[in-house]
PDB file of C-alpha atoms in Angstrom:
ATOM      1  CA  MET A   1     116.526  94.855 105.157  1.00 67.00           C
ATOM      2  CA  ILE A   2     118.037  98.412 106.239  1.00 72.00           C
ATOM      3  CA  MET A   3     115.126  99.246 108.624  1.00 70.00           C
ATOM      4  CA  PRO A   4     116.768  97.951 111.849  1.00 71.00           C
ATOM      5  CA  ASP A   5     119.636 100.036 111.446  1.00 77.00           C
ATOM      6  CA  ILE A   6     118.051 103.524 110.339  1.00 78.00           C
ATOM      7  CA  LYS A   7     116.595 105.955 112.890  1.00 80.00           C
ATOM      8  CA  GLY A   8     114.552 107.695 110.201  1.00 85.00           C
ATOM      9  CA  LEU A   9     114.254 108.223 106.232  1.00 90.00           C
ATOM     10  CA  ASN A  10     113.958 111.583 104.833  1.00 95.00           C
ATOM     11  CA  LEU A  11     112.116 111.099 101.210  1.00 96.00           C
ATOM     12  CA  ARG A  12     110.962 114.542 101.093  1.00 97.00           C
ATOM     13  CA  ASN A  13     112.788 116.191  98.328  1.00 97.00           C
ATOM     14  CA  LEU A  14     113.213 113.110  96.672  1.00 96.00           C
ATOM     15  CA  ASP A  15     111.807 113.133  92.815  1.00 96.00           C
ATOM     16  CA  LEU A  16     109.201 110.017  93.359  1.00 96.00           C
ATOM     17  CA  ASP A  17     105.594 109.773  92.980  1.00 97.00           C
ATOM     18  CA  THR A  18     105.121 106.054  94.062  1.00 98.00           C
ATOM     19  CA  ILE A  19     105.796 104.202  97.417  1.00 96.00           C
ATOM     20  CA  PRO A  20     106.227 100.267  95.959  1.00 96.00           C
ATOM     21  CA  ALA A  21     104.705  97.349  97.231  1.00 95.00           C
ATOM     22  CA  LYS A  22     105.605  96.617 101.016  1.00 91.00           C
ATOM     23  CA  ALA A  23     108.330  98.873 100.733  1.00 90.00           C
ATOM     24  CA  PHE A  24     108.463  98.943 104.667  1.00 85.00           C
ATOM     25  CA  TYR A  25     107.412  95.459 105.469  1.00 82.00           C
ATOM     26  CA  THR A  26     109.196  94.840 108.332  1.00 74.00           C
ATOM     27  CA  THR A  27     108.717  93.642 112.198  1.00 65.00           C
ATOM     28  CA  ILE A  28     111.266  96.423 113.361  1.00 63.00           C
ATOM     29  CA  SER A  29     109.657  99.449 113.747  1.00 60.00           C
ATOM     30  CA  ASN A  30     110.313 101.217 116.545  1.00 67.00           C
ATOM     31  CA  ASN A  31     108.620 104.475 116.080  1.00 74.00           C
ATOM     32  CA  LYS A  32     110.921 105.289 113.222  1.00 84.00           C
ATOM     33  CA  ARG A  33     109.605 108.335 111.090  1.00 89.00           C
ATOM     34  CA  ILE A  34     109.463 108.154 107.221  1.00 92.00           C
ATOM     35  CA  ILE A  35     109.085 111.720 105.810  1.00 96.00           C
ATOM     36  CA  LEU A  36     107.238 110.945 102.552  1.00 97.00           C
ATOM     37  CA  PRO A  37     108.015 113.048  99.546  1.00 98.00           C
ATOM     38  CA  LYS A  38     106.143 115.877  98.132  1.00 98.00           C
ATOM     39  CA  THR A  39     105.825 114.508  94.578  1.00 98.00           C
ATOM     40  CA  LEU A  40     103.881 111.327  96.229  1.00 98.00           C
ATOM     41  CA  LYS A  41     101.116 110.650  94.030  1.00 98.00           C
ATOM     42  CA  HIS A  42     100.371 106.663  94.751  1.00 98.00           C
ATOM     43  CA  LEU A  43     100.692 103.934  97.463  1.00 98.00           C
ATOM     44  CA  ALA A  44     101.043 100.488  96.056  1.00 97.00           C
ATOM     45  CA  ASP A  45      99.731  97.214  97.635  1.00 96.00           C
ATOM     46  CA  SER A  46     100.826  97.085 101.032  1.00 93.00           C
ATOM     47  CA  ALA A  47     103.266 100.114 100.562  1.00 94.00           C
ATOM     48  CA  LEU A  48     103.267 101.178 104.493  1.00 91.00           C
ATOM     49  CA  CYS A  49     102.262  97.903 105.782  1.00 87.00           C
ATOM     50  CA  PRO A  50     104.384  96.319 108.349  1.00 80.00           C
ATOM     51  CA  VAL A  51     104.256  92.550 109.431  1.00 75.00           C
ATOM     52  CA  PRO A  52     101.076  91.723 111.800  1.00 68.00           C
ATOM     53  CA  ARG A  53     102.266  91.200 115.608  1.00 61.00           C
ATOM     54  CA  GLU A  54     100.768  89.111 118.128  1.00 56.00           C
ATOM     55  CA  ILE A  55     101.286  92.002 120.624  1.00 54.00           C
ATOM     56  CA  SER A  56     101.368  96.081 120.308  1.00 52.00           C
ATOM     57  CA  GLU A  57     104.374  97.346 119.390  1.00 57.00           C
ATOM     58  CA  MET A  58     105.524 100.852 118.447  1.00 56.00           C
ATOM     59  CA  ASP A  59     104.698 101.586 114.964  1.00 69.00           C
ATOM     60  CA  LEU A  60     106.122 103.249 111.693  1.00 81.00           C
ATOM     61  CA  ILE A  61     105.280 107.300 111.606  1.00 88.00           C
ATOM     62  CA  PHE A  62     105.087 108.366 108.180  1.00 93.00           C
ATOM     63  CA  GLU A  63     104.982 112.205 107.921  1.00 95.00           C
ATOM     64  CA  LEU A  64     102.752 113.311 104.517  1.00 97.00           C
ATOM     65  CA  THR A  65     104.266 116.569 102.945  1.00 98.00           C
ATOM     66  CA  SER A  66     102.432 116.127  99.692  1.00 97.00           C
ATOM     67  CA  PRO A  67      99.530 118.550  99.249  1.00 96.00           C
ATOM     68  CA  THR A  68      96.989 115.979  97.941  1.00 97.00           C
ATOM     69  CA  PHE A  69      96.465 112.489  99.344  1.00 97.00           C
ATOM     70  CA  PRO A  70      97.809 109.653  97.127  1.00 98.00           C
ATOM     71  CA  THR A  71      95.798 107.066  95.487  1.00 98.00           C
ATOM     72  CA  LEU A  72      95.524 103.646  96.750  1.00 97.00           C
ATOM     73  CA  GLY A  73      96.477 100.024  96.186  1.00 96.00           C
ATOM     74  CA  LYS A  74      95.017  97.253  98.215  1.00 95.00           C
ATOM     75  CA  ASP A  75      95.932  96.369 101.583  1.00 94.00           C
ATOM     76  CA  VAL A  76      98.449  99.686 102.215  1.00 95.00           C
ATOM     77  CA  TYR A  77      98.180  99.982 105.626  1.00 91.00           C
ATOM     78  CA  ALA A  78      98.067  96.665 107.038  1.00 86.00           C
ATOM     79  CA  GLU A  79      97.225  93.049 105.991  1.00 83.00           C
ATOM     80  CA  LYS A  80      94.393  91.101 106.570  1.00 78.00           C
ATOM     81  CA  LEU A  81      94.406  90.069 110.176  1.00 67.00           C
ATOM     82  CA  GLU A  82      93.916  86.773 112.120  1.00 63.00           C
ATOM     83  CA  ASP A  83      92.471  86.591 115.609  1.00 55.00           C
ATOM     84  CA  GLN A  84      95.849  86.274 117.632  1.00 49.00           C
ATOM     85  CA  ASP A  85      97.103  89.252 115.329  1.00 54.00           C
ATOM     86  CA  TYR A  86      97.294  93.152 116.517  1.00 58.00           C
ATOM     87  CA  ALA A  87      96.456  95.968 113.914  1.00 58.00           C
ATOM     88  CA  THR A  88      99.790  97.438 113.222  1.00 71.00           C
ATOM     89  CA  MET A  89      98.295 100.187 111.728  1.00 80.00           C
ATOM     90  CA  PRO A  90     100.949 102.951 110.943  1.00 85.00           C
ATOM     91  CA  ILE A  91     100.636 106.624 111.953  1.00 87.00           C
ATOM     92  CA  ILE A  92     100.300 108.884 109.086  1.00 92.00           C
ATOM     93  CA  VAL A  93     100.805 112.860 110.436  1.00 92.00           C
ATOM     94  CA  PRO A  94     100.770 115.782 108.315  1.00 95.00           C
ATOM     95  CA  SER A  95     104.246 117.416 108.116  1.00 95.00           C
ATOM     96  CA  ALA A  96     104.377 120.958 110.212  1.00 94.00           C
ATOM     97  CA  ASP A  97     103.805 123.020 107.024  1.00 96.00           C
ATOM     98  CA  ASN A  98     101.692 120.851 105.295  1.00 96.00           C
ATOM     99  CA  GLU A  99      98.371 122.858 105.672  1.00 96.00           C
ATOM    100  CA  ALA A 100      96.311 120.494 103.326  1.00 97.00           C
ATOM    101  CA  PHE A 101      95.632 117.880 106.519  1.00 96.00           C
ATOM    102  CA  ARG A 102      94.475 117.760 110.012  1.00 93.00           C
ATOM    103  CA  TYR A 103      93.477 115.285 112.638  1.00 88.00           C
ATOM    104  CA  ASN A 104      90.167 115.444 114.706  1.00 81.00           C
ATOM    105  CA  ASP A 105      90.810 116.207 118.374  1.00 71.00           C
ATOM    106  CA  ASN A 106      91.291 112.091 119.250  1.00 71.00           C
ATOM    107  CA  GLY A 107      94.091 112.453 117.094  1.00 70.00           C
ATOM    108  CA  ASP A 108      92.974 109.188 115.404  1.00 82.00           C
ATOM    109  CA  ILE A 109      91.314 110.142 111.983  1.00 90.00           C
ATOM    110  CA  LEU A 110      93.105 112.228 109.610  1.00 93.00           C
ATOM    111  CA  TYR A 111      90.898 114.799 107.451  1.00 95.00           C
ATOM    112  CA  SER A 112      91.446 117.600 104.641  1.00 97.00           C
ATOM    113  CA  ALA A 113      91.581 120.829 106.139  1.00 96.00           C
ATOM    114  CA  ASP A 114      88.431 121.718 105.654  1.00 95.00           C
ATOM    115  CA  GLY A 115      86.831 118.302 107.698  1.00 94.00           C
ATOM    116  CA  THR A 116      84.795 117.171 104.474  1.00 96.00           C
ATOM    117  CA  ILE A 117      87.045 114.033 103.607  1.00 97.00           C
ATOM    118  CA  ALA A 118      88.204 111.458 106.050  1.00 96.00           C
ATOM    119  CA  TYR A 119      91.093 109.981 104.836  1.00 96.00           C
ATOM    120  CA  TYR A 120      92.735 107.580 107.103  1.00 94.00           C
ATOM    121  CA  CYS A 121      91.890 105.885 110.556  1.00 89.00           C
ATOM    122  CA  ASN A 122      94.619 104.906 113.162  1.00 78.00           C
ATOM    123  CA  ASN A 123      92.236 102.374 114.726  1.00 67.00           C
ATOM    124  CA  GLY A 124      89.316 105.504 115.709  1.00 63.00           C
ATOM    125  CA  TYR A 125      85.957 105.160 113.997  1.00 66.00           C
ATOM    126  CA  GLU A 126      84.183 108.379 115.217  1.00 73.00           C
ATOM    127  CA  ILE A 127      83.527 109.897 111.830  1.00 83.00           C
ATOM    128  CA  ALA A 128      82.502 113.599 112.235  1.00 83.00           C
ATOM    129  CA  GLU A 129      79.713 115.477 111.116  1.00 86.00           C
ATOM    130  CA  GLY A 130      80.511 117.467 108.170  1.00 92.00           C
ATOM    131  CA  THR A 131      82.351 114.544 106.552  1.00 95.00           C
ATOM    132  CA  ARG A 132      81.106 114.143 102.753  1.00 97.00           C
ATOM    133  CA  ILE A 133      83.659 111.713 101.690  1.00 98.00           C
ATOM    134  CA  ILE A 134      85.203 108.687 103.507  1.00 97.00           C
ATOM    135  CA  ASN A 135      87.889 108.128 101.546  1.00 97.00           C
ATOM    136  CA  GLY A 136      89.281 104.470  99.920  1.00 97.00           C
ATOM    137  CA  GLY A 137      91.020 102.283 102.037  1.00 96.00           C
ATOM    138  CA  PHE A 138      89.830 104.123 105.191  1.00 95.00           C
ATOM    139  CA  MET A 139      89.858 101.644 107.888  1.00 92.00           C
ATOM    140  CA  GLU A 140      90.927  98.514 105.457  1.00 93.00           C
ATOM    141  CA  ASN A 141      92.061  95.559 107.890  1.00 89.00           C
ATOM    142  CA  GLY A 142      91.586  97.685 110.890  1.00 85.00           C
ATOM    143  CA  GLN A 143      89.466  97.126 114.110  1.00 80.00           C
ATOM    144  CA  ILE A 144      86.420  98.123 115.733  1.00 79.00           C
ATOM    145  CA  GLN A 145      84.456  98.443 118.638  1.00 74.00           C
ATOM    146  CA  GLY A 146      81.444  99.923 120.042  1.00 73.00           C
ATOM    147  CA  ASN A 147      78.380 100.728 117.887  1.00 79.00           C
ATOM    148  CA  PHE A 148      79.533 103.058 114.486  1.00 83.00           C
ATOM    149  CA  TYR A 149      77.944 105.903 113.129  1.00 88.00           C
ATOM    150  CA  ILE A 150      77.778 107.636 109.486  1.00 91.00           C
ATOM    151  CA  TYR A 151      76.329 110.982 109.314  1.00 91.00           C
ATOM    152  CA  ALA A 152      74.068 112.612 107.413  1.00 94.00           C
ATOM    153  CA  THR A 153      76.621 114.421 105.384  1.00 95.00           C
ATOM    154  CA  VAL A 154      78.279 111.575 104.043  1.00 96.00           C
ATOM    155  CA  ASP A 155      77.425 111.175 100.594  1.00 96.00           C
ATOM    156  CA  SER A 156      80.379 108.965  99.436  1.00 97.00           C
ATOM    157  CA  ILE A 157      82.509 106.040 100.552  1.00 97.00           C
ATOM    158  CA  GLY A 158      85.573 104.852  98.466  1.00 98.00           C
ATOM    159  CA  ASP A 159      87.100 101.480  97.539  1.00 97.00           C
ATOM    160  CA  ARG A 160      87.741  99.062 100.366  1.00 96.00           C
ATOM    161  CA  ALA A 161      87.283 101.769 103.190  1.00 96.00           C
ATOM    162  CA  PHE A 162      86.285  99.121 105.536  1.00 93.00           C
ATOM    163  CA  ALA A 163      87.226  95.791 103.911  1.00 94.00           C
ATOM    164  CA  ASN A 164      88.109  92.679 106.245  1.00 90.00           C
ATOM    165  CA  VAL A 165      87.279  95.180 109.506  1.00 87.00           C
ATOM    166  CA  ILE A 166      87.275  92.757 112.541  1.00 81.00           C
ATOM    167  CA  TYR A 167      86.363  93.177 116.140  1.00 74.00           C
ATOM    168  CA  LEU A 168      88.730  94.452 118.716  1.00 66.00           C
ATOM    169  CA  GLU A 169      88.167  91.110 120.827  1.00 61.00           C
ATOM    170  CA  ASP A 170      90.483  91.842 123.596  1.00 51.00           C
ATOM    171  CA  THR A 171      88.306  94.793 124.985  1.00 50.00           C
ATOM    172  CA  GLY A 172      85.372  93.059 125.601  1.00 51.00           C
ATOM    173  CA  TYR A 173      83.058  95.118 123.583  1.00 52.00           C
ATOM    174  CA  TYR A 174      81.564  94.646 120.213  1.00 58.00           C
ATOM    175  CA  VAL A 175      80.083  96.114 117.435  1.00 60.00           C
ATOM    176  CA  GLU A 176      76.037  95.917 117.826  1.00 80.00           C
ATOM    177  CA  THR A 177      74.906  98.044 115.050  1.00 86.00           C
ATOM    178  CA  MET A 178      75.684 101.101 112.249  1.00 89.00           C
ATOM    179  CA  THR A 179      73.307 103.915 112.100  1.00 92.00           C
ATOM    180  CA  CYS A 180      73.575 105.903 108.672  1.00 94.00           C
ATOM    181  CA  TYR A 181      72.010 109.131 109.198  1.00 94.00           C
ATOM    182  CA  ALA A 182      72.322 109.894 105.223  1.00 95.00           C
ATOM    183  CA  PRO A 183      68.795 110.676 103.738  1.00 96.00           C
ATOM    184  CA  ASN A 184      70.530 108.970 100.362  1.00 96.00           C
ATOM    185  CA  PRO A 185      72.468 106.055 100.367  1.00 97.00           C
ATOM    186  CA  PRO A 186      75.968 106.917 100.276  1.00 97.00           C
ATOM    187  CA  LYS A 187      77.557 105.931  96.883  1.00 98.00           C
ATOM    188  CA  LEU A 188      79.945 103.055  97.201  1.00 97.00           C
ATOM    189  CA  GLY A 189      83.251 102.205  95.554  1.00 97.00           C
ATOM    190  CA  LYS A 190      84.264  98.754  95.058  1.00 97.00           C
ATOM    191  CA  ASP A 191      84.418  96.226  97.694  1.00 96.00           C
ATOM    192  CA  VAL A 192      83.708  98.699 100.613  1.00 96.00           C
ATOM    193  CA  PHE A 193      82.489  95.944 103.223  1.00 94.00           C
ATOM    194  CA  LEU A 194      84.421  93.374 101.721  1.00 94.00           C
ATOM    195  CA  ASN A 195      84.633  90.654 104.086  1.00 91.00           C
ATOM    196  CA  SER A 196      84.023  93.147 106.837  1.00 89.00           C
ATOM    197  CA  ILE A 197      82.393  92.275 110.486  1.00 85.00           C
ATOM    198  CA  ILE A 198      80.308  95.514 109.392  1.00 86.00           C
ATOM    199  CA  TYR A 199      78.130  93.275 107.508  1.00 85.00           C
ATOM    200  CA  ASN A 200      76.955  91.139 109.981  1.00 84.00           C
ATOM    201  CA  MET A 201      75.772  94.308 111.826  1.00 86.00           C
ATOM    202  CA  PRO A 202      71.989  95.494 111.964  1.00 90.00           C
ATOM    203  CA  VAL A 203      72.106  99.026 110.026  1.00 93.00           C
ATOM    204  CA  TYR A 204      69.721 101.790 111.420  1.00 95.00           C
ATOM    205  CA  VAL A 205      68.611 104.658 108.416  1.00 96.00           C
ATOM    206  CA  PRO A 206      66.142 107.179 108.563  1.00 97.00           C
ATOM    207  CA  SER A 207      62.597 105.630 108.324  1.00 96.00           C
ATOM    208  CA  LYS A 208      61.481 108.158 105.402  1.00 97.00           C
ATOM    209  CA  SER A 209      64.645 106.559 103.780  1.00 97.00           C
ATOM    210  CA  TYR A 210      64.034 103.195 104.331  1.00 97.00           C
ATOM    211  CA  ASP A 211      62.633 102.156 100.865  1.00 97.00           C
ATOM    212  CA  ILE A 212      65.415 103.760  99.292  1.00 97.00           C
ATOM    213  CA  TYR A 213      68.405 101.966 101.256  1.00 97.00           C
ATOM    214  CA  LYS A 214      66.166  98.815 100.529  1.00 97.00           C
ATOM    215  CA  THR A 215      66.485  99.018  96.555  1.00 97.00           C
ATOM    216  CA  THR A 216      70.041 100.340  96.440  1.00 97.00           C
ATOM    217  CA  GLU A 217      72.941  97.863  95.761  1.00 95.00           C
ATOM    218  CA  VAL A 218      74.906  96.805  98.492  1.00 95.00           C
ATOM    219  CA  TRP A 219      73.100  98.528 101.204  1.00 96.00           C
ATOM    220  CA  LYS A 220      69.920  96.298 100.045  1.00 95.00           C
ATOM    221  CA  ASP A 221      72.035  93.366 101.196  1.00 94.00           C
ATOM    222  CA  PHE A 222      72.321  94.412 104.804  1.00 93.00           C
ATOM    223  CA  GLU A 223      69.652  93.909 107.612  1.00 92.00           C
ATOM    224  CA  LEU A 224      68.248  97.269 107.692  1.00 93.00           C
TER     225      LEU A 224
END
C-alpha cells in the first residue's frame, strides 16, 4: 500500500533474512529502486512479483547487496502469464560494491562473478558458454523467442528454472528448437519445465549422447 508514495526503499542494513510473500505486489512500480538487505537468505513465494499488466511499464529495480544469491520460493519474480499479460519481470542488479555477481554484455542475465552460475534472466535467453549451473527460478513465468541453446558446460538446472515459460507472441518470432550440447544430460531439479512451452520443442542433443538422453528421466519425454 505504501508503494505509490515512496521513491525507493533502502533495506541494506536491516537485519532481515527473508523477503515475505508478495511484499512488492503492486501495479505501481515506475522504476522505483529497492535496496535489498545484506543479510538476505530467502525470497518467499512471489516476493519480488509485481501485478501482471497488459502493457509494458517501468518495473521495480532490486539492488542485490548480499554476497550469496537467496534461495527461492515459487513465482518469485512474476506470476504465471495469460496471453494478454506482459511479463513484468523485475530488474535485479548487484550493488556497486557487490563483487559476487555480474551481468552479461546484453544486461539481461545475472551471473556469478566467475560466470559459472546463471542466476536470473530478465527476458534474455542467450546463456553463455562456461555456465555450469542454471539456477532455480531462472526464467520462471517469463517469455521467450527464437531458438534456445544450452551449452556443453551446463551440468545442472535448478527447480522451476523454466516453469510456465510462454512465447513472446507479439514479436512475430516463435521458439522452434532447443539444442542441448551437454554430452551428459544436465541434472534437473523439481518441475524444471513445468507447463513450459519448451516441452513442445524438438530438442537436439549430441548424436553420441542420444541413447543417454533417451533413457534419462524428463529428458526422455522430449522429442529428441
